[in-house]
Short mmCIF file of C-alpha atoms and ligand atoms in Angstrom, two decimals:
data_model
loop_
_atom_site.label_atom_id
_atom_site.label_comp_id
_atom_site.label_asym_id
_atom_site.label_seq_id
_atom_site.Cartn_x
_atom_site.Cartn_y
_atom_site.Cartn_z
CA MET I 1 -20.46 33.47 -15.97
CA ALA I 2 -23.10 35.09 -18.19
CA SER I 3 -26.63 34.68 -16.84
CA ALA I 4 -29.11 32.75 -18.93
CA GLY I 5 -31.21 34.89 -21.23
CA ASP I 6 -32.48 35.27 -24.71
CA ILE I 7 -29.77 34.63 -27.25
CA SER I 8 -30.69 37.83 -29.09
CA ASP I 9 -29.49 39.80 -26.01
CA LEU I 10 -25.97 38.60 -26.68
CA PRO I 11 -23.54 40.55 -28.80
CA GLU I 12 -22.97 38.98 -32.16
CA ALA I 13 -20.57 36.03 -31.95
CA ASN I 14 -17.10 36.60 -33.23
CA GLU I 15 -16.12 34.92 -36.36
CA ALA I 16 -14.50 31.71 -35.09
CA PRO I 17 -10.94 32.69 -34.34
CA LEU I 18 -8.17 30.33 -35.24
CA VAL I 19 -6.63 28.74 -32.21
CA ILE I 20 -2.93 28.56 -32.77
CA ASP I 21 -1.34 26.39 -30.11
CA VAL I 22 2.08 25.96 -31.57
CA GLN I 23 4.00 27.11 -34.56
CA PHE I 24 4.54 24.55 -37.26
CA ILE I 25 8.06 25.60 -38.06
CA GLU I 26 10.73 22.98 -38.51
CA GLU I 27 14.08 23.82 -37.01
CA GLU I 28 17.39 22.55 -38.23
CA GLU I 29 18.08 19.16 -36.66
CA GLU I 30 20.70 19.63 -34.00
CA PRO I 31 22.39 17.25 -31.58
CA PHE I 32 20.07 16.28 -28.77
CA SER I 33 22.01 17.56 -25.84
CA GLN I 34 19.91 19.69 -23.52
CA PRO I 35 18.03 17.99 -20.72
CA LEU I 36 14.29 18.08 -21.10
CA GLU I 37 12.79 21.24 -19.75
CA ALA I 38 9.76 23.33 -20.49
CA ALA I 39 10.21 25.02 -23.88
CA ASP I 40 10.85 28.77 -23.69
CA GLU I 41 7.88 29.76 -25.75
CA ILE I 42 5.09 27.63 -24.47
CA SER I 43 1.74 28.40 -25.97
CA THR I 44 -0.97 29.66 -23.67
CA ALA I 45 -3.46 27.04 -24.86
CA ARG I 46 -4.51 24.75 -22.02
CA PRO I 47 -6.36 21.46 -22.12
CA ARG I 48 -10.07 22.11 -21.85
CA SER I 49 -10.82 19.35 -19.36
CA PRO I 50 -8.96 18.71 -16.13
CA MET I 51 -6.26 16.14 -16.60
CA ASP I 52 -5.70 14.83 -13.18
CA LEU I 53 -3.47 11.77 -13.50
CA PRO I 54 -3.26 9.97 -10.16
CA HIS I 55 0.12 8.76 -8.92
CA SER I 56 0.61 5.05 -8.38
CA LEU I 57 1.34 3.16 -5.16
CA PRO I 58 4.28 0.86 -4.40
CA THR I 59 4.02 -2.83 -5.37
CA PRO I 60 2.73 -5.10 -2.59
CA ASN I 61 5.53 -7.30 -1.22
CA GLY I 62 6.34 -10.64 -2.77
CA ARG I 63 4.77 -10.24 -6.14
CA ALA I 64 5.32 -8.76 -9.58
CA ARG I 65 4.37 -5.21 -10.36
CA VAL I 66 1.78 -5.19 -13.15
CA VAL I 67 2.08 -2.27 -15.53
CA THR I 68 -0.15 -1.43 -18.48
CA VAL I 69 1.34 0.55 -21.34
CA ILE I 70 -1.57 2.46 -22.79
CA ASN I 71 -2.62 5.30 -25.05
CA GLN I 72 -5.70 4.98 -27.22
CA LYS I 73 -3.89 6.95 -29.90
CA GLY I 74 -2.33 4.58 -32.42
CA GLY I 75 1.33 4.40 -33.35
CA VAL I 76 2.73 6.34 -30.40
CA GLY I 77 5.31 3.73 -29.40
CA LYS I 78 3.40 1.50 -26.93
CA THR I 79 4.64 -1.78 -28.35
CA THR I 80 8.19 -0.49 -28.91
CA THR I 81 8.21 0.60 -25.27
CA VAL I 82 6.95 -2.76 -23.96
CA ILE I 83 9.49 -4.74 -26.00
CA ASN I 84 12.48 -2.61 -25.12
CA ILE I 85 11.74 -2.02 -21.45
CA ALA I 86 11.02 -5.74 -21.04
CA ALA I 87 14.33 -6.62 -22.69
CA GLN I 88 16.31 -4.05 -20.69
CA LEU I 89 14.84 -5.24 -17.40
CA ALA I 90 15.59 -8.87 -18.27
CA LEU I 91 19.16 -7.93 -19.14
CA ARG I 92 19.43 -6.56 -15.61
CA GLY I 93 18.29 -9.87 -14.14
CA HIS I 94 14.58 -9.23 -13.62
CA ARG I 95 11.99 -11.86 -14.50
CA VAL I 96 9.60 -10.31 -17.01
CA LEU I 97 6.25 -11.41 -18.40
CA VAL I 98 4.86 -9.55 -21.42
CA VAL I 99 1.12 -9.85 -22.03
CA ASP I 100 0.04 -8.68 -25.46
CA SER I 101 -3.62 -7.71 -25.45
CA ASP I 102 -3.52 -6.24 -28.95
CA SER I 103 -4.80 -8.25 -31.92
CA GLN I 104 -1.95 -6.86 -34.04
CA GLY I 105 0.32 -9.14 -32.00
CA ASN I 106 3.45 -7.09 -32.57
CA CYS I 107 5.08 -7.93 -29.23
CA ALA I 108 5.61 -11.52 -30.36
CA THR I 109 7.31 -10.48 -33.60
CA GLY I 110 9.49 -7.93 -31.83
CA LEU I 111 10.62 -10.54 -29.31
CA GLY I 112 11.38 -13.19 -31.94
CA VAL I 113 8.32 -15.38 -31.37
CA ASP I 114 6.54 -17.02 -34.30
CA LYS I 115 2.84 -16.40 -33.61
CA SER I 116 1.71 -19.18 -35.92
CA ARG I 117 3.34 -21.78 -33.65
CA VAL I 118 1.65 -20.61 -30.48
CA ARG I 119 -1.34 -22.51 -29.12
CA ASN I 120 -2.76 -20.50 -26.23
CA THR I 121 -3.01 -16.74 -26.56
CA THR I 122 -4.35 -13.76 -24.64
CA ARG I 123 -7.78 -14.60 -26.01
CA ASP I 124 -7.72 -17.97 -24.21
CA LEU I 125 -6.58 -16.30 -21.04
CA MET I 126 -9.48 -13.84 -21.19
CA LEU I 127 -12.09 -16.51 -21.80
CA SER I 128 -10.58 -19.07 -19.41
CA PRO I 129 -8.31 -17.40 -16.83
CA GLU I 130 -7.10 -20.79 -15.58
CA THR I 131 -5.18 -21.29 -18.86
CA ALA I 132 -2.77 -18.43 -18.07
CA VAL I 133 0.06 -20.61 -16.69
CA ASP I 134 0.08 -22.73 -19.86
CA SER I 135 -0.21 -19.72 -22.17
CA ARG I 136 3.30 -18.38 -21.51
CA HIS I 137 6.01 -18.77 -24.12
CA ALA I 138 9.74 -18.27 -24.04
CA THR I 139 11.12 -15.49 -26.28
CA ALA I 140 14.44 -14.76 -27.96
CA ILE I 141 15.39 -12.96 -24.73
CA GLU I 142 16.29 -14.93 -21.64
CA ASN I 143 14.06 -14.01 -18.69
CA VAL I 144 11.33 -12.56 -20.91
CA HIS I 145 8.20 -14.68 -21.31
CA ILE I 146 5.20 -13.71 -23.37
CA ILE I 147 1.51 -14.38 -23.61
CA VAL I 148 0.87 -13.72 -27.26
CA GLY I 149 -1.85 -11.53 -28.70
CA ASP I 150 -3.10 -12.31 -32.18
CA ARG I 151 -6.02 -11.91 -34.56
CA SER I 152 -8.17 -14.16 -32.43
CA LEU I 153 -8.63 -11.17 -30.09
CA ILE I 154 -10.78 -9.50 -32.74
CA GLY I 155 -14.41 -9.88 -31.76
CA LEU I 156 -13.56 -10.97 -28.22
CA GLU I 157 -15.09 -7.86 -26.67
CA GLN I 158 -18.45 -8.62 -28.26
CA GLU I 159 -18.27 -12.23 -27.09
CA MET I 160 -17.57 -11.13 -23.52
CA MET I 161 -20.25 -8.47 -23.37
CA ARG I 162 -22.75 -10.67 -21.55
CA GLN I 163 -20.32 -12.34 -19.18
CA LEU I 164 -20.41 -11.48 -15.52
CA GLY I 165 -17.16 -10.12 -14.11
CA ARG I 166 -15.96 -9.38 -17.63
CA GLU I 167 -13.68 -6.53 -16.54
CA ARG I 168 -11.70 -8.74 -14.17
CA ARG I 169 -10.71 -11.64 -16.42
CA MET I 170 -7.11 -10.50 -16.96
CA SER I 171 -6.70 -9.81 -13.26
CA GLU I 172 -7.91 -13.31 -12.33
CA ALA I 173 -5.70 -14.89 -14.95
CA LEU I 174 -2.52 -13.14 -13.86
CA GLU I 175 -2.98 -13.70 -10.13
CA PRO I 176 -1.29 -17.14 -9.94
CA LEU I 177 1.66 -15.89 -12.03
CA LEU I 178 2.53 -12.83 -9.99
CA SER I 179 4.77 -14.49 -7.42
CA HIS I 180 6.95 -15.89 -10.23
CA TYR I 181 7.87 -12.61 -11.90
CA ASP I 182 9.29 -9.23 -10.95
CA ILE I 183 7.28 -7.33 -13.53
CA VAL I 184 4.38 -7.94 -15.90
CA LEU I 185 4.11 -5.50 -18.80
CA ILE I 186 0.82 -5.40 -20.68
CA ASP I 187 0.69 -3.99 -24.21
CA THR I 188 -2.71 -2.63 -25.20
CA PRO I 189 -4.50 -1.91 -28.49
CA PRO I 190 -5.11 1.66 -29.64
CA SER I 191 -8.57 1.77 -28.06
CA LEU I 192 -10.17 2.02 -24.64
CA GLY I 193 -12.38 -1.04 -25.02
CA LEU I 194 -12.99 -3.96 -22.69
CA VAL I 195 -9.55 -5.52 -23.24
CA SER I 196 -7.79 -2.28 -22.26
CA ILE I 197 -10.08 -1.92 -19.24
CA ASN I 198 -9.19 -5.49 -18.21
CA SER I 199 -5.51 -4.55 -18.41
CA LEU I 200 -6.05 -1.49 -16.21
CA VAL I 201 -8.05 -3.47 -13.67
CA ALA I 202 -5.19 -6.00 -13.44
CA SER I 203 -2.49 -3.34 -13.00
CA ASP I 204 -0.69 -1.46 -10.25
CA GLY I 205 0.73 1.16 -12.58
CA ILE I 206 0.33 2.75 -15.98
CA ILE I 207 2.92 3.93 -18.47
CA ILE I 208 1.62 6.41 -21.04
CA PRO I 209 3.75 6.86 -24.15
CA VAL I 210 2.94 10.17 -25.79
CA GLN I 211 4.20 11.31 -29.14
CA THR I 212 5.21 14.95 -28.88
CA GLU I 213 2.88 16.01 -31.67
CA TYR I 214 -0.21 18.17 -32.00
CA PHE I 215 -3.34 16.60 -30.35
CA ALA I 216 -1.21 14.78 -27.78
CA LEU I 217 -2.83 16.59 -24.86
CA GLU I 218 -6.37 16.12 -26.14
CA GLY I 219 -5.76 12.38 -26.29
CA LEU I 220 -4.44 12.43 -22.75
CA ALA I 221 -7.59 14.10 -21.42
CA LEU I 222 -9.70 11.21 -22.72
CA LEU I 223 -7.33 8.66 -21.22
CA ALA I 224 -7.28 10.52 -17.89
CA GLY I 225 -11.09 10.24 -17.76
CA THR I 226 -10.94 6.49 -18.33
CA ILE I 227 -8.28 6.08 -15.64
CA ARG I 228 -10.44 8.03 -13.18
CA GLU I 229 -13.44 5.81 -13.95
CA VAL I 230 -11.44 2.62 -13.53
CA ARG I 231 -10.07 3.94 -10.25
CA SER I 232 -13.44 4.82 -8.83
CA LEU I 233 -15.30 1.71 -9.99
CA LEU I 234 -12.89 -1.17 -10.51
CA ASN I 235 -9.34 -0.72 -9.18
CA GLU I 236 -8.78 1.92 -6.56
CA ARG I 237 -5.04 1.15 -6.36
CA ILE I 238 -4.16 2.07 -9.92
CA GLY I 239 -2.12 5.14 -10.76
CA VAL I 240 0.35 6.42 -13.31
CA ASP I 241 4.00 5.32 -13.07
CA GLY I 242 5.21 7.53 -15.88
CA VAL I 243 4.50 9.51 -19.03
CA LEU I 244 7.06 8.82 -21.77
CA LEU I 245 7.70 11.27 -24.57
CA THR I 246 8.24 9.25 -27.74
CA MET I 247 9.51 9.79 -31.28
CA HIS I 248 10.89 13.08 -30.13
CA ALA I 249 12.85 15.31 -32.51
CA GLN I 250 14.33 18.76 -32.15
CA THR I 251 11.61 20.55 -34.05
CA LEU I 252 9.92 23.55 -32.52
CA LEU I 253 6.60 21.70 -32.52
CA ASN I 254 8.04 18.68 -30.70
CA LYS I 255 9.76 20.89 -28.15
CA GLN I 256 6.67 22.96 -27.48
CA VAL I 257 4.40 19.95 -27.05
CA ALA I 258 7.02 18.32 -24.79
CA GLY I 259 7.10 21.54 -22.76
CA GLU I 260 3.32 21.50 -22.37
CA ILE I 261 3.24 17.87 -21.29
CA LEU I 262 6.02 18.53 -18.82
CA GLU I 263 4.13 21.51 -17.42
CA SER I 264 0.95 19.45 -17.07
CA PHE I 265 2.65 16.44 -15.39
CA PRO I 266 5.94 17.63 -13.92
CA ASP I 267 6.46 14.61 -11.63
CA LEU I 268 5.22 11.97 -14.04
CA VAL I 269 7.23 12.67 -17.19
CA VAL I 270 10.15 10.26 -17.43
CA SER I 271 13.28 11.83 -18.83
CA PRO I 272 14.94 11.61 -21.32
CA PRO I 273 12.43 11.76 -24.16
CA ILE I 274 12.85 8.85 -26.58
CA ARG I 275 14.29 10.23 -29.77
CA ARG I 276 12.92 9.42 -33.18
CA ASN I 277 15.41 6.85 -34.32
CA VAL I 278 15.26 4.56 -37.34
CA ARG I 279 17.16 1.79 -35.54
CA LEU I 280 14.20 1.39 -33.19
CA ALA I 281 11.87 1.01 -36.15
CA GLU I 282 14.17 -1.55 -37.82
CA ALA I 283 14.71 -3.80 -34.82
CA PRO I 284 11.34 -5.66 -34.95
CA SER I 285 12.03 -6.80 -38.50
CA HIS I 286 15.01 -8.69 -37.06
CA GLY I 287 12.87 -10.07 -34.23
CA VAL I 288 15.05 -8.48 -31.55
CA PRO I 289 14.90 -5.53 -29.16
CA ILE I 290 17.15 -2.54 -29.69
CA HIS I 291 19.82 -3.73 -27.27
CA LEU I 292 20.58 -6.63 -29.62
CA HIS I 293 20.08 -4.67 -32.83
CA ASP I 294 22.07 -1.52 -32.05
CA PRO I 295 22.58 -0.76 -28.36
CA SER I 296 24.65 2.35 -28.98
CA SER I 297 22.00 3.97 -31.20
CA ALA I 298 20.06 6.96 -29.86
CA GLY I 299 17.03 4.72 -29.32
CA GLY I 300 19.13 2.11 -27.56
CA LYS I 301 20.57 4.67 -25.16
CA ASP I 302 17.22 6.33 -24.49
CA TYR I 303 15.48 3.08 -23.58
CA GLN I 304 18.39 2.18 -21.30
CA GLU I 305 18.06 5.46 -19.43
CA ILE I 306 14.28 5.28 -19.27
CA THR I 307 14.50 1.78 -17.86
CA THR I 308 16.90 2.94 -15.16
CA VAL I 309 14.42 5.62 -14.03
CA LEU I 310 11.49 3.20 -14.07
CA GLU I 311 13.46 0.45 -12.34
CA ARG I 312 13.92 2.88 -9.47
CA ARG I 313 10.29 3.97 -9.45
CA TRP I 314 9.19 0.34 -9.42
CA GLY I 315 11.49 -0.53 -6.54
CA LEU I 316 13.41 -3.01 -8.70
CA SER I 317 16.87 -1.46 -8.37
CA ARG I 318 19.23 -3.59 -6.34
N1 ATP B 401 11.40 6.34 -31.18
C1 ATP B 401 11.06 5.88 -32.39
N2 ATP B 401 11.70 6.31 -33.50
C2 ATP B 401 11.34 5.85 -34.72
N3 ATP B 401 10.37 4.95 -34.94
C3 ATP B 401 9.70 4.48 -33.88
C4 ATP B 401 10.01 4.91 -32.54
N4 ATP B 401 9.18 4.27 -31.69
C5 ATP B 401 8.39 3.49 -32.46
N5 ATP B 401 8.69 3.60 -33.76
C6 ATP B 401 8.03 2.96 -34.90
O1 ATP B 401 6.77 3.59 -35.06
C7 ATP B 401 5.76 2.64 -35.37
C8 ATP B 401 4.70 2.66 -34.27
O2 ATP B 401 5.30 2.23 -33.05
P1 ATP B 401 4.59 1.18 -32.12
O3 ATP B 401 4.10 0.00 -32.91
O4 ATP B 401 5.49 0.91 -30.98
O5 ATP B 401 3.36 2.05 -31.64
P2 ATP B 401 2.01 1.57 -30.93
O6 ATP B 401 1.56 2.69 -30.08
O7 ATP B 401 2.22 0.25 -30.29
O8 ATP B 401 1.06 1.39 -32.19
P3 ATP B 401 -0.43 0.74 -32.16
O9 ATP B 401 -1.30 1.78 -31.53
O10 ATP B 401 -0.75 0.50 -33.60
O11 ATP B 401 -0.34 -0.51 -31.36
C9 ATP B 401 6.48 1.31 -35.49
O12 ATP B 401 6.79 1.09 -36.84
C10 ATP B 401 7.74 1.49 -34.68
O13 ATP B 401 8.79 0.66 -35.12
MG1 MG B 402 1.18 -1.53 -30.51
#
C-alpha cells in the first residue's frame, strides 16, 4: 500500500481506463446442451467487495423449511421462481405455503387467485401476526396455499418504523403455521427494506435468482452484505440454499457472467440455469404455473430439474 503523503508527490493519475469485463458479442443461438461450467474465457474482473455467502443449515425436525427468494434487483425471476417451485413441489406431494411480501402481488395472479376477493393479506399479517392462520387462501394448485401481497403493502414500512420488534413480525406470524407445511416460500419486492428483512429473519434458507447479465455480481455484493448483517444481528441460522441463474441464453455475455457466478459460488449455484423461455412469461397471464401451461417447454423442464435439486437440499426427497 502507498504511504500517506502529499498528493502532489504522486505520479499523474492515468486517464480513467475503461474496464471491460465481458464482450458484448451475441453468438448464434444454439441448442442448450452443455452442462453448466465456467466459461472458457472468463474475464479477470473480480467483485470489489468480498462476497461471502454463508451456507444454510438443515431444517429443524417437525416443521416447514422457510425459504426467502430474494434479489433487490428487479425483474430477475423471483416471482416466477416462487410460483413454479411451489407448484412443482406440490405436484410431488409436498404441502406448500407461498407468502407474497411484494406489493405488486404477482404470486396471486400467477397461481390463479383473484386478489380483489381476498380479505386478509401480508399487510395484515405484518401488523397483526395472529391473523396469519386466517390469511391463507387456496390457489388453483392443490397443496399450494398463499398469503397474498397487494398494494396495501405500500407505505407499510413507514407505518412500522416506530414499532418495537418490527423486524420479527413475519417470523412471529409464521410460527403457528410451520408444523402444517413442508415448505414456506416467501417472495420479496425488489428492495432490501423492512419487509425483505422480515422475510430473512423468518427464514432458514435463501434462494437468490440472478439474471446472467452485466451488473449481476455487483448486485450480489450488496445482497451479501445485507445477509451478513441479518445473520449477525437478527437470525444467526440463516444461510443460502442456492443461487439460480435465470433468463439464461447462449450468448457470450450470458455464458461469461454465468461462469463468473459459478466461480464465485461453486457449491451454491443450482444447475441447470433456467433458460429464457417465452412460455414461462406467458403462463401468468393464464393464471397457472408452467407445468400446467407447457410442461415440456424449456422453462418447464428447467424448473422441474431445479426443483429436484432443491428438494434434495431441503431434505424433502422421499
Ligand atoms: N426464464 C424466463 N424466460 C423468459 N421470461 C421470464 C423468465 N423468467 C421470468 N420471466 C419474465 O420476466 C419478467 C420478470 O420476472 P419476475 O416477475 O419473475 O421477476 P421478479 O424478480 O419477481 O421481478 P420484480 O423484482 O419486479 O418482483 C416477467 O414478465 C416474467 O414472466
Ligand atoms: Mg416479483
